[in-house]
mmCIF file of C-alpha atoms and ligand atoms in Angstrom:
data_model
loop_
_atom_site.group_PDB
_atom_site.id
_atom_site.type_symbol
_atom_site.label_atom_id
_atom_site.label_comp_id
_atom_site.label_asym_id
_atom_site.label_seq_id
_atom_site.Cartn_x
_atom_site.Cartn_y
_atom_site.Cartn_z
ATOM 1 C CA MET A 17 15.041 10.968 29.865
ATOM 2 C CA SER A 18 14.161 10.921 26.192
ATOM 3 C CA GLN A 19 11.793 8.295 24.867
ATOM 4 C CA SER A 20 13.343 5.001 23.789
ATOM 5 C CA HIS A 21 10.394 3.248 22.215
ATOM 6 C CA LEU A 22 7.457 4.020 19.974
ATOM 7 C CA GLU A 23 4.473 2.106 18.645
ATOM 8 C CA LEU A 24 2.972 2.885 15.278
ATOM 9 C CA PHE A 25 0.124 1.799 13.031
ATOM 10 C CA ALA A 26 1.318 1.311 9.432
ATOM 11 C CA TYR A 27 -1.694 1.493 7.104
ATOM 12 C CA ALA A 28 -2.219 -0.494 3.911
ATOM 13 C CA LYS A 29 -3.070 1.169 0.597
ATOM 14 C CA ILE A 30 -5.208 0.349 -2.374
ATOM 15 C CA ASN A 31 -4.818 1.696 -5.888
ATOM 16 C CA LEU A 32 -8.176 3.154 -6.892
ATOM 17 C CA ALA A 33 -6.613 3.422 -10.327
ATOM 18 C CA LEU A 34 -3.306 2.389 -11.863
ATOM 19 C CA ALA A 35 -2.172 3.113 -15.421
ATOM 20 C CA ILE A 36 1.150 1.955 -16.830
ATOM 21 C CA THR A 37 2.293 4.871 -18.979
ATOM 22 C CA GLY A 38 5.569 3.427 -20.283
ATOM 23 C CA ARG A 39 8.778 1.635 -19.532
ATOM 24 C CA ARG A 40 12.083 3.329 -18.692
ATOM 25 C CA GLU A 41 15.437 2.243 -20.100
ATOM 26 C CA ASP A 42 16.421 0.790 -16.724
ATOM 27 C CA GLY A 43 13.433 -1.579 -16.959
ATOM 28 C CA TYR A 44 11.246 0.193 -14.380
ATOM 29 C CA HIS A 45 7.700 0.983 -15.425
ATOM 30 C CA GLU A 46 6.365 4.510 -15.312
ATOM 31 C CA LEU A 47 2.879 4.758 -13.942
ATOM 32 C CA GLU A 48 0.094 7.012 -12.816
ATOM 33 C CA SER A 49 -1.963 5.943 -9.844
ATOM 34 C CA ILE A 50 -4.649 7.108 -7.458
ATOM 35 C CA MET A 51 -3.456 5.779 -4.119
ATOM 36 C CA GLN A 52 -5.608 5.587 -1.026
ATOM 37 C CA SER A 53 -4.791 4.612 2.574
ATOM 38 C CA ILE A 54 -7.197 2.128 4.142
ATOM 39 C CA GLY A 55 -7.818 1.031 7.713
ATOM 40 C CA ILE A 56 -5.988 -2.321 7.679
ATOM 41 C CA TYR A 57 -2.699 -1.863 9.542
ATOM 42 C CA ASP A 58 0.464 -3.564 10.727
ATOM 43 C CA PHE A 59 1.618 -2.787 14.256
ATOM 44 C CA VAL A 60 5.240 -1.602 14.368
ATOM 45 C CA ARG A 61 7.136 -1.260 17.643
ATOM 46 C CA LEU A 62 10.541 0.472 17.638
ATOM 47 C CA THR A 63 12.927 0.226 20.587
ATOM 48 C CA LEU A 64 16.202 2.142 20.462
ATOM 49 C CA GLN A 65 19.298 0.145 21.345
ATOM 50 C CA ARG A 66 23.029 0.457 20.796
ATOM 51 C CA GLU A 67 24.641 -0.416 17.447
ATOM 52 C CA GLU A 68 22.570 -3.277 16.113
ATOM 53 C CA ILE A 69 19.476 -3.226 13.897
ATOM 54 C CA GLU A 70 17.177 -6.191 14.541
ATOM 55 C CA CYS A 71 13.873 -6.883 12.832
ATOM 56 C CA TYR A 72 11.308 -9.436 14.024
ATOM 57 C CA CYS A 73 8.418 -10.061 11.649
ATOM 58 C CA GLY A 74 7.581 -13.772 11.687
ATOM 59 C CA GLU A 75 8.821 -15.456 8.516
ATOM 60 C CA PHE A 76 9.929 -12.050 7.176
ATOM 61 C CA SER A 77 12.371 -11.359 10.019
ATOM 62 C CA GLY A 78 15.894 -10.139 9.384
ATOM 63 C CA PRO A 79 17.820 -7.895 6.989
ATOM 64 C CA GLU A 80 15.607 -8.561 3.940
ATOM 65 C CA ASN A 81 12.645 -6.887 5.608
ATOM 66 C CA LEU A 82 11.948 -3.468 4.067
ATOM 67 C CA ALA A 83 11.652 -1.982 7.571
ATOM 68 C CA PHE A 84 15.181 -3.227 8.368
ATOM 69 C CA LYS A 85 16.418 -1.594 5.151
ATOM 70 C CA ALA A 86 14.607 1.611 6.084
ATOM 71 C CA ALA A 87 16.406 1.710 9.456
ATOM 72 C CA GLN A 88 19.733 0.992 7.745
ATOM 73 C CA ARG A 89 19.188 3.885 5.321
ATOM 74 C CA PHE A 90 18.085 6.146 8.157
ATOM 75 C CA PHE A 91 21.245 5.575 10.214
ATOM 76 C CA ARG A 92 23.643 5.653 7.244
ATOM 77 C CA ASP A 93 23.986 9.443 7.102
ATOM 78 C CA LEU A 94 23.994 9.960 10.862
ATOM 79 C CA ASN A 95 27.311 9.621 12.607
ATOM 80 C CA THR A 96 25.878 7.474 15.383
ATOM 81 C CA SER A 97 26.275 4.197 17.218
ATOM 82 C CA GLN A 98 22.498 4.000 17.478
ATOM 83 C CA GLY A 99 20.614 0.823 16.593
ATOM 84 C CA VAL A 100 16.981 -0.224 16.826
ATOM 85 C CA LYS A 101 14.865 -3.285 17.491
ATOM 86 C CA ILE A 102 11.893 -3.407 15.109
ATOM 87 C CA GLU A 103 8.991 -5.698 15.991
ATOM 88 C CA ILE A 104 6.208 -6.010 13.418
ATOM 89 C CA GLN A 105 2.842 -7.702 13.908
ATOM 90 C CA LYS A 106 1.490 -8.242 10.408
ATOM 91 C CA ALA A 107 -2.184 -7.816 9.636
ATOM 92 C CA ILE A 108 -1.739 -6.606 6.050
ATOM 93 C CA PRO A 109 -1.686 -9.716 3.838
ATOM 94 C CA VAL A 110 1.577 -10.341 2.005
ATOM 95 C CA GLN A 111 1.685 -10.306 -1.817
ATOM 96 C CA GLY A 112 -1.732 -8.719 -1.879
ATOM 97 C CA GLY A 113 -0.917 -5.456 -3.657
ATOM 98 C CA LEU A 114 -1.778 -3.663 -0.414
ATOM 99 C CA GLY A 115 1.711 -2.273 0.186
ATOM 100 C CA GLY A 116 2.383 -3.898 3.563
ATOM 101 C CA GLY A 117 6.166 -3.884 3.350
ATOM 102 C CA SER A 118 6.138 -0.256 2.180
ATOM 103 C CA ALA A 119 3.896 0.751 5.079
ATOM 104 C CA ASP A 120 6.257 -0.887 7.595
ATOM 105 C CA ALA A 121 9.241 0.903 6.033
ATOM 106 C CA ALA A 122 7.449 4.271 6.133
ATOM 107 C CA ALA A 123 6.490 3.742 9.792
ATOM 108 C CA THR A 124 10.119 2.902 10.599
ATOM 109 C CA LEU A 125 11.418 6.089 8.915
ATOM 110 C CA LEU A 126 8.862 8.350 10.615
ATOM 111 C CA GLY A 127 9.179 6.587 13.971
ATOM 112 C CA LEU A 128 12.982 6.764 14.070
ATOM 113 C CA ASN A 129 12.911 10.434 13.091
ATOM 114 C CA ASN A 130 10.518 11.094 15.936
ATOM 115 C CA LEU A 131 12.515 9.089 18.500
ATOM 116 C CA LEU A 132 15.794 10.780 17.564
ATOM 117 C CA GLY A 133 14.512 14.374 17.675
ATOM 118 C CA ASN A 134 13.855 14.883 13.940
ATOM 119 C CA PRO A 135 17.380 14.803 12.478
ATOM 120 C CA TYR A 136 15.843 14.762 8.967
ATOM 121 C CA THR A 137 13.340 16.953 7.169
ATOM 122 C CA ILE A 138 10.273 15.340 5.599
ATOM 123 C CA GLU A 139 11.887 15.948 2.161
ATOM 124 C CA GLU A 140 14.935 13.924 3.241
ATOM 125 C CA LEU A 141 12.709 11.113 4.512
ATOM 126 C CA GLU A 142 10.865 11.173 1.163
ATOM 127 C CA LYS A 143 14.183 10.786 -0.640
ATOM 128 C CA PHE A 144 15.062 7.720 1.479
ATOM 129 C CA ALA A 145 11.551 6.395 0.849
ATOM 130 C CA SER A 146 11.921 6.508 -2.929
ATOM 131 C CA GLU A 147 15.266 4.730 -2.699
ATOM 132 C CA LEU A 148 13.608 1.923 -0.705
ATOM 133 C CA GLY A 149 10.613 1.219 -2.941
ATOM 134 C CA ALA A 150 7.997 2.823 -5.135
ATOM 135 C CA ASP A 151 5.165 2.881 -2.557
ATOM 136 C CA VAL A 152 7.123 3.949 0.533
ATOM 137 C CA ALA A 153 6.876 7.670 -0.285
ATOM 138 C CA PHE A 154 3.103 7.352 -0.552
ATOM 139 C CA CYS A 155 2.905 5.552 2.789
ATOM 140 C CA LEU A 156 4.818 8.427 4.468
ATOM 141 C CA ARG A 157 2.113 10.882 3.402
ATOM 142 C CA GLY A 158 -0.931 8.634 3.152
ATOM 143 C CA GLY A 159 -4.504 9.755 2.526
ATOM 144 C CA THR A 160 -5.470 10.230 -1.106
ATOM 145 C CA GLN A 161 -2.636 10.981 -3.521
ATOM 146 C CA TRP A 162 -1.888 11.055 -7.218
ATOM 147 C CA ALA A 163 1.375 9.132 -7.787
ATOM 148 C CA ALA A 164 3.501 9.360 -10.935
ATOM 149 C CA GLY A 165 7.020 8.384 -12.019
ATOM 150 C CA VAL A 166 7.595 4.928 -10.578
ATOM 151 C CA GLY A 167 5.122 5.888 -7.867
ATOM 152 C CA GLU A 168 7.346 8.260 -5.895
ATOM 153 C CA ARG A 169 6.210 11.597 -7.418
ATOM 154 C CA LEU A 170 3.175 12.565 -5.370
ATOM 155 C CA ARG A 171 0.531 15.213 -5.790
ATOM 156 C CA LYS A 172 -2.235 15.740 -3.295
ATOM 157 C CA LEU A 173 -5.815 15.116 -4.396
ATOM 158 C CA PRO A 174 -9.025 16.109 -2.625
ATOM 159 C CA LYS A 175 -9.448 13.609 0.184
ATOM 160 C CA ALA A 176 -11.726 10.721 -0.712
ATOM 161 C CA PRO A 177 -15.087 10.586 1.051
ATOM 162 C CA LYS A 178 -15.520 7.823 3.648
ATOM 163 C CA LEU A 179 -15.805 4.762 1.425
ATOM 164 C CA TYR A 180 -16.433 1.216 2.638
ATOM 165 C CA PHE A 181 -14.674 -1.698 1.021
ATOM 166 C CA VAL A 182 -14.752 -5.428 1.254
ATOM 167 C CA ILE A 183 -11.292 -6.811 0.465
ATOM 168 C CA VAL A 184 -10.904 -10.418 -0.633
ATOM 169 C CA LYS A 185 -7.455 -11.978 -0.914
ATOM 170 C CA PRO A 186 -7.205 -15.215 -2.928
ATOM 171 C CA PRO A 187 -4.835 -17.647 -1.183
ATOM 172 C CA GLN A 188 -2.293 -17.385 -3.987
ATOM 173 C CA GLY A 189 -0.360 -14.101 -4.030
ATOM 174 C CA VAL A 190 1.171 -12.333 -7.043
ATOM 175 C CA ASP A 191 4.888 -11.701 -7.444
ATOM 176 C CA THR A 192 4.959 -8.021 -8.495
ATOM 177 C CA ALA A 193 7.979 -8.422 -10.838
ATOM 178 C CA LEU A 194 6.299 -11.341 -12.615
ATOM 179 C CA ALA A 195 3.071 -9.355 -13.041
ATOM 180 C CA TYR A 196 5.020 -6.563 -14.778
ATOM 181 C CA ARG A 197 6.853 -9.066 -17.005
ATOM 182 C CA THR A 198 3.515 -10.604 -17.996
ATOM 183 C CA PHE A 199 2.133 -7.115 -18.692
ATOM 184 C CA ASP A 200 5.117 -6.448 -21.005
ATOM 185 C CA GLU A 201 4.165 -9.424 -23.188
ATOM 186 C CA GLU A 202 0.922 -7.869 -24.387
ATOM 187 C CA GLY A 203 -0.360 -5.208 -22.017
ATOM 188 C CA LYS A 204 -1.258 -1.782 -23.384
ATOM 189 C CA THR A 205 -0.086 1.427 -21.777
ATOM 190 C CA SER A 206 -2.606 4.113 -20.848
ATOM 191 C CA HIS A 207 -3.090 7.335 -18.858
ATOM 192 C CA LEU A 208 -5.415 8.455 -16.079
ATOM 193 C CA ASP A 209 -7.450 11.630 -16.249
ATOM 194 C CA TYR A 210 -6.259 13.737 -13.301
ATOM 195 C CA LEU A 211 -9.012 16.333 -13.642
ATOM 196 C CA GLN A 212 -11.769 13.756 -13.723
ATOM 197 C CA TRP A 213 -10.412 12.078 -10.613
ATOM 198 C CA GLU A 214 -10.033 15.430 -8.861
ATOM 199 C CA LYS A 215 -13.648 16.289 -9.677
ATOM 200 C CA SER A 216 -15.072 12.926 -8.596
ATOM 201 C CA LEU A 217 -13.132 12.862 -5.332
ATOM 202 C CA ALA A 218 -14.129 16.448 -4.527
ATOM 203 C CA SER A 219 -17.802 15.674 -5.230
ATOM 204 C CA GLY A 220 -17.665 12.655 -2.899
ATOM 205 C CA ASP A 221 -19.909 10.797 -5.364
ATOM 206 C CA LYS A 222 -19.313 7.051 -4.791
ATOM 207 C CA ASN A 223 -20.796 6.091 -8.142
ATOM 208 C CA ALA A 224 -18.588 8.556 -10.009
ATOM 209 C CA ILE A 225 -15.550 7.130 -8.198
ATOM 210 C CA ALA A 226 -16.688 3.567 -8.955
ATOM 211 C CA SER A 227 -16.972 4.362 -12.663
ATOM 212 C CA LEU A 228 -13.312 5.487 -12.774
ATOM 213 C CA LEU A 229 -11.756 2.383 -11.137
ATOM 214 C CA HIS A 230 -9.123 1.001 -13.504
ATOM 215 C CA ASN A 231 -5.976 -1.129 -13.297
ATOM 216 C CA ASP A 232 -3.715 -1.880 -16.275
ATOM 217 C CA LEU A 233 -2.059 -4.768 -14.388
ATOM 218 C CA GLU A 234 -5.293 -6.635 -13.806
ATOM 219 C CA GLN A 235 -5.215 -8.769 -16.935
ATOM 220 C CA ALA A 236 -1.605 -9.822 -16.408
ATOM 221 C CA SER A 237 -2.219 -10.800 -12.776
ATOM 222 C CA MET A 238 -5.455 -12.576 -13.725
ATOM 223 C CA LYS A 239 -3.412 -14.741 -16.104
ATOM 224 C CA LEU A 240 -1.130 -15.682 -13.213
ATOM 225 C CA VAL A 241 -3.950 -16.134 -10.665
ATOM 226 C CA PRO A 242 -7.293 -16.720 -12.456
ATOM 227 C CA GLU A 243 -9.159 -16.560 -9.142
ATOM 228 C CA ILE A 244 -8.714 -12.770 -9.200
ATOM 229 C CA LEU A 245 -11.139 -12.552 -12.143
ATOM 230 C CA ARG A 246 -13.626 -14.879 -10.477
ATOM 231 C CA VAL A 247 -13.637 -12.885 -7.241
ATOM 232 C CA LYS A 248 -13.990 -9.592 -9.126
ATOM 233 C CA GLU A 249 -16.959 -10.897 -11.124
ATOM 234 C CA GLU A 250 -18.642 -12.310 -8.015
ATOM 235 C CA LEU A 251 -18.245 -8.999 -6.205
ATOM 236 C CA LEU A 252 -19.843 -7.114 -9.083
ATOM 237 C CA VAL A 253 -22.571 -9.539 -10.121
ATOM 238 C CA GLU A 254 -23.573 -11.345 -6.919
ATOM 239 C CA ASN A 255 -22.725 -8.873 -4.179
ATOM 240 C CA GLY A 256 -23.914 -5.530 -5.467
ATOM 241 C CA CYS A 257 -20.582 -3.741 -5.324
ATOM 242 C CA LEU A 258 -20.609 -0.277 -6.923
ATOM 243 C CA GLY A 259 -17.255 -1.210 -8.421
ATOM 244 C CA ALA A 260 -14.539 -3.834 -7.916
ATOM 245 C CA LEU A 261 -10.847 -3.824 -8.793
ATOM 246 C CA MET A 262 -7.611 -5.643 -8.103
ATOM 247 C CA SER A 263 -5.245 -3.513 -6.001
ATOM 248 C CA GLY A 264 -1.682 -2.885 -7.264
ATOM 249 C CA SER A 265 -0.335 -6.084 -8.789
ATOM 250 C CA GLY A 266 -2.805 -8.203 -6.750
ATOM 251 C CA SER A 267 -3.887 -10.613 -5.681
ATOM 252 C CA ALA A 268 -6.264 -8.737 -3.327
ATOM 253 C CA VAL A 269 -9.476 -7.480 -4.903
ATOM 254 C CA PHE A 270 -11.517 -4.693 -3.333
ATOM 255 C CA GLY A 271 -15.214 -4.134 -3.756
ATOM 256 C CA LEU A 272 -16.570 -0.630 -3.226
ATOM 257 C CA MET A 273 -19.790 -0.985 -1.224
ATOM 258 C CA ASP A 274 -22.700 1.333 -0.661
ATOM 259 C CA SER A 275 -22.545 0.945 3.139
ATOM 260 C CA LYS A 276 -20.686 -0.766 5.956
ATOM 261 C CA GLU A 277 -23.660 -3.133 6.435
ATOM 262 C CA GLU A 278 -23.492 -4.265 2.800
ATOM 263 C CA ALA A 279 -19.741 -4.784 3.148
ATOM 264 C CA MET A 280 -20.241 -6.911 6.303
ATOM 265 C CA LYS A 281 -22.837 -9.062 4.549
ATOM 266 C CA THR A 282 -20.524 -9.748 1.621
ATOM 267 C CA ALA A 283 -17.593 -10.431 3.961
ATOM 268 C CA THR A 284 -19.630 -13.033 5.859
ATOM 269 C CA LYS A 285 -20.261 -14.927 2.614
ATOM 270 C CA TYR A 286 -16.530 -15.032 1.815
ATOM 271 C CA ARG A 287 -15.611 -15.951 5.376
ATOM 272 C CA GLU A 288 -17.949 -18.949 5.150
ATOM 273 C CA LYS A 289 -15.984 -20.014 2.051
ATOM 274 C CA ASN A 290 -12.740 -19.739 4.086
ATOM 275 C CA TYR A 291 -11.378 -16.730 2.233
ATOM 276 C CA ALA A 292 -9.186 -14.098 3.835
ATOM 277 C CA VAL A 293 -11.551 -11.125 3.855
ATOM 278 C CA TRP A 294 -11.676 -7.677 5.472
ATOM 279 C CA VAL A 295 -14.187 -4.864 5.799
ATOM 280 C CA THR A 296 -12.409 -1.537 5.870
ATOM 281 C CA ASN A 297 -12.687 2.123 4.919
ATOM 282 C CA THR A 298 -10.638 5.018 3.641
ATOM 283 C CA VAL A 299 -8.314 6.676 6.187
ATOM 284 C CA GLU A 300 -6.478 10.003 5.972
ATOM 285 C CA ARG A 301 -3.022 8.962 7.170
ATOM 286 C CA GLY A 302 -0.386 6.433 6.147
ATOM 287 C CA VAL A 303 1.225 6.124 9.586
ATOM 288 C CA CYS A 304 -0.217 6.899 13.008
ATOM 289 C CA HIS A 305 1.128 6.735 16.569
ATOM 290 C CA GLY A 306 -0.192 3.660 18.349
HETATM 291 P P1 LIG B 413 2.860 -3.747 -3.255
HETATM 292 O O1 LIG B 413 1.514 -3.256 -3.584
HETATM 293 O O2 LIG B 413 3.753 -2.700 -2.622
HETATM 294 O O3 LIG B 413 3.536 -4.520 -4.356
HETATM 295 P P2 LIG B 413 2.613 -6.303 -1.966
HETATM 296 O O4 LIG B 413 1.456 -6.597 -1.062
HETATM 297 O O5 LIG B 413 2.628 -6.965 -3.289
HETATM 298 O O6 LIG B 413 2.635 -4.743 -2.046
HETATM 299 P P3 LIG B 413 4.233 -6.955 0.238
HETATM 300 O O7 LIG B 413 3.279 -7.959 0.695
HETATM 301 O O8 LIG B 413 4.377 -5.720 1.024
HETATM 302 O O9 LIG B 413 3.941 -6.595 -1.280
HETATM 303 O O10 LIG B 413 5.682 -7.603 0.110
HETATM 304 C C1 LIG B 413 6.043 -8.507 -0.876
HETATM 305 C C2 LIG B 413 7.331 -9.236 -0.457
HETATM 306 O O11 LIG B 413 8.244 -8.358 0.187
HETATM 307 C C3 LIG B 413 7.068 -10.333 0.542
HETATM 308 O O12 LIG B 413 6.823 -11.541 -0.123
HETATM 309 C C4 LIG B 413 8.333 -10.385 1.392
HETATM 310 O O13 LIG B 413 9.239 -11.330 0.880
HETATM 311 C C5 LIG B 413 8.973 -9.020 1.235
HETATM 312 N N1 LIG B 413 8.918 -8.155 2.447
HETATM 313 C C6 LIG B 413 9.908 -7.365 2.857
HETATM 314 N N2 LIG B 413 9.547 -6.656 3.943
HETATM 315 C C7 LIG B 413 8.285 -6.996 4.244
HETATM 316 C C8 LIG B 413 7.379 -6.583 5.273
HETATM 317 N N3 LIG B 413 7.705 -5.688 6.217
HETATM 318 N N4 LIG B 413 6.145 -7.125 5.237
HETATM 319 C C9 LIG B 413 5.816 -8.039 4.279
HETATM 320 N N5 LIG B 413 6.638 -8.454 3.308
HETATM 321 C C10 LIG B 413 7.876 -7.946 3.276
#
C-alpha cells in the first residue's frame, strides 16, 4: 500500500542582505536578497484523506493558513477527490521576518508531491510557490540563494560556511505590509553587489560576510518597533557579534557570532531578560523529511 502520511521539517530563513530596488506598478516592491536557511523549524505532518483539506496550526488553523492555500493550489490542477490533513507544530516565531508561513507552504507542496508519486515537476511546484508568496520559492530550494524580482527569481550562490547566530525576537512583531508602506514614505532604494557576496560566501570568511550585512527595511521597521534598534545595538556593542541585522521585515534580529559558545552565552543573557531567543546555524535545505 502506498504511504498515506509524511512528516517534514520546514526550516526558517534569514535575509543576510535585503535591498529594495524599486516598486512595480501593481504596488509590489522589487528586491534583491541573500537568503539563507537556518536550523529553526516547524514540524509539518501531512495525512492523506478523501476530499477535504484541513489545517491545524493553533491560532493559525484553517483556510487562511499558507499551508492550506498551498494544498488547495496543489490539488487544483489534479482531477482528484484527494484531500489532506495538515498538522503544524510551530517553532518559528510569527511576524519575525523568518518566513515561517512560507516554510510551511513549501513543506506542504513538496510533501504532497512526494505522497502522490510526483505528479508535478519542481518547476511546476516553483510556479505554485511564487503564486502563494514571495518567500515560498526560496523555501522549496533552501540553502543559500540570491533572490530577485519580488523574491521568487532565484540564483544559487556558493553555500555559506557554517555560521552560528543568536536570534532575538522582540515581543512585538512587524506587519510586513506596514513595514513596506513606512519604507515608501522615505526609504531609499539600493542594490546588492552579487559578485562581492559570491566572493565572500565562497571564501567562507565570517568577517567579510559580516561586513556585507544590510537591510533596507530596517529603518522603517525600527520606526514601528523601536526595540529592534536597541537589540541590534546591544548585540553589536555588548555581545561581541561580528555583525547584527534585522531579518526580512522584522522584528527578529540575528547576531552573527564567532562560535556556538559565544552564541550560547549571549542567548543566556537574553533568556534571563525573558526574551524569545534562539541559537542556530546555517543549514543547506529548506525542507527535510522528519
Ligand atoms: P516573512 O519574512 O515571510 O514576512 P514573517 O515571519 O513576517 O515572514 P509569518 O510569521 O510567516 O511572517 O506570517 C505572518 C502572518 O501570516 C501571520 O501573522 C499569520 O496571520 C499568517 N500565516 C499564515 N500561515 C501561517 C503559518 N503557517 N504560520 C504562521 N503564520 C501564518
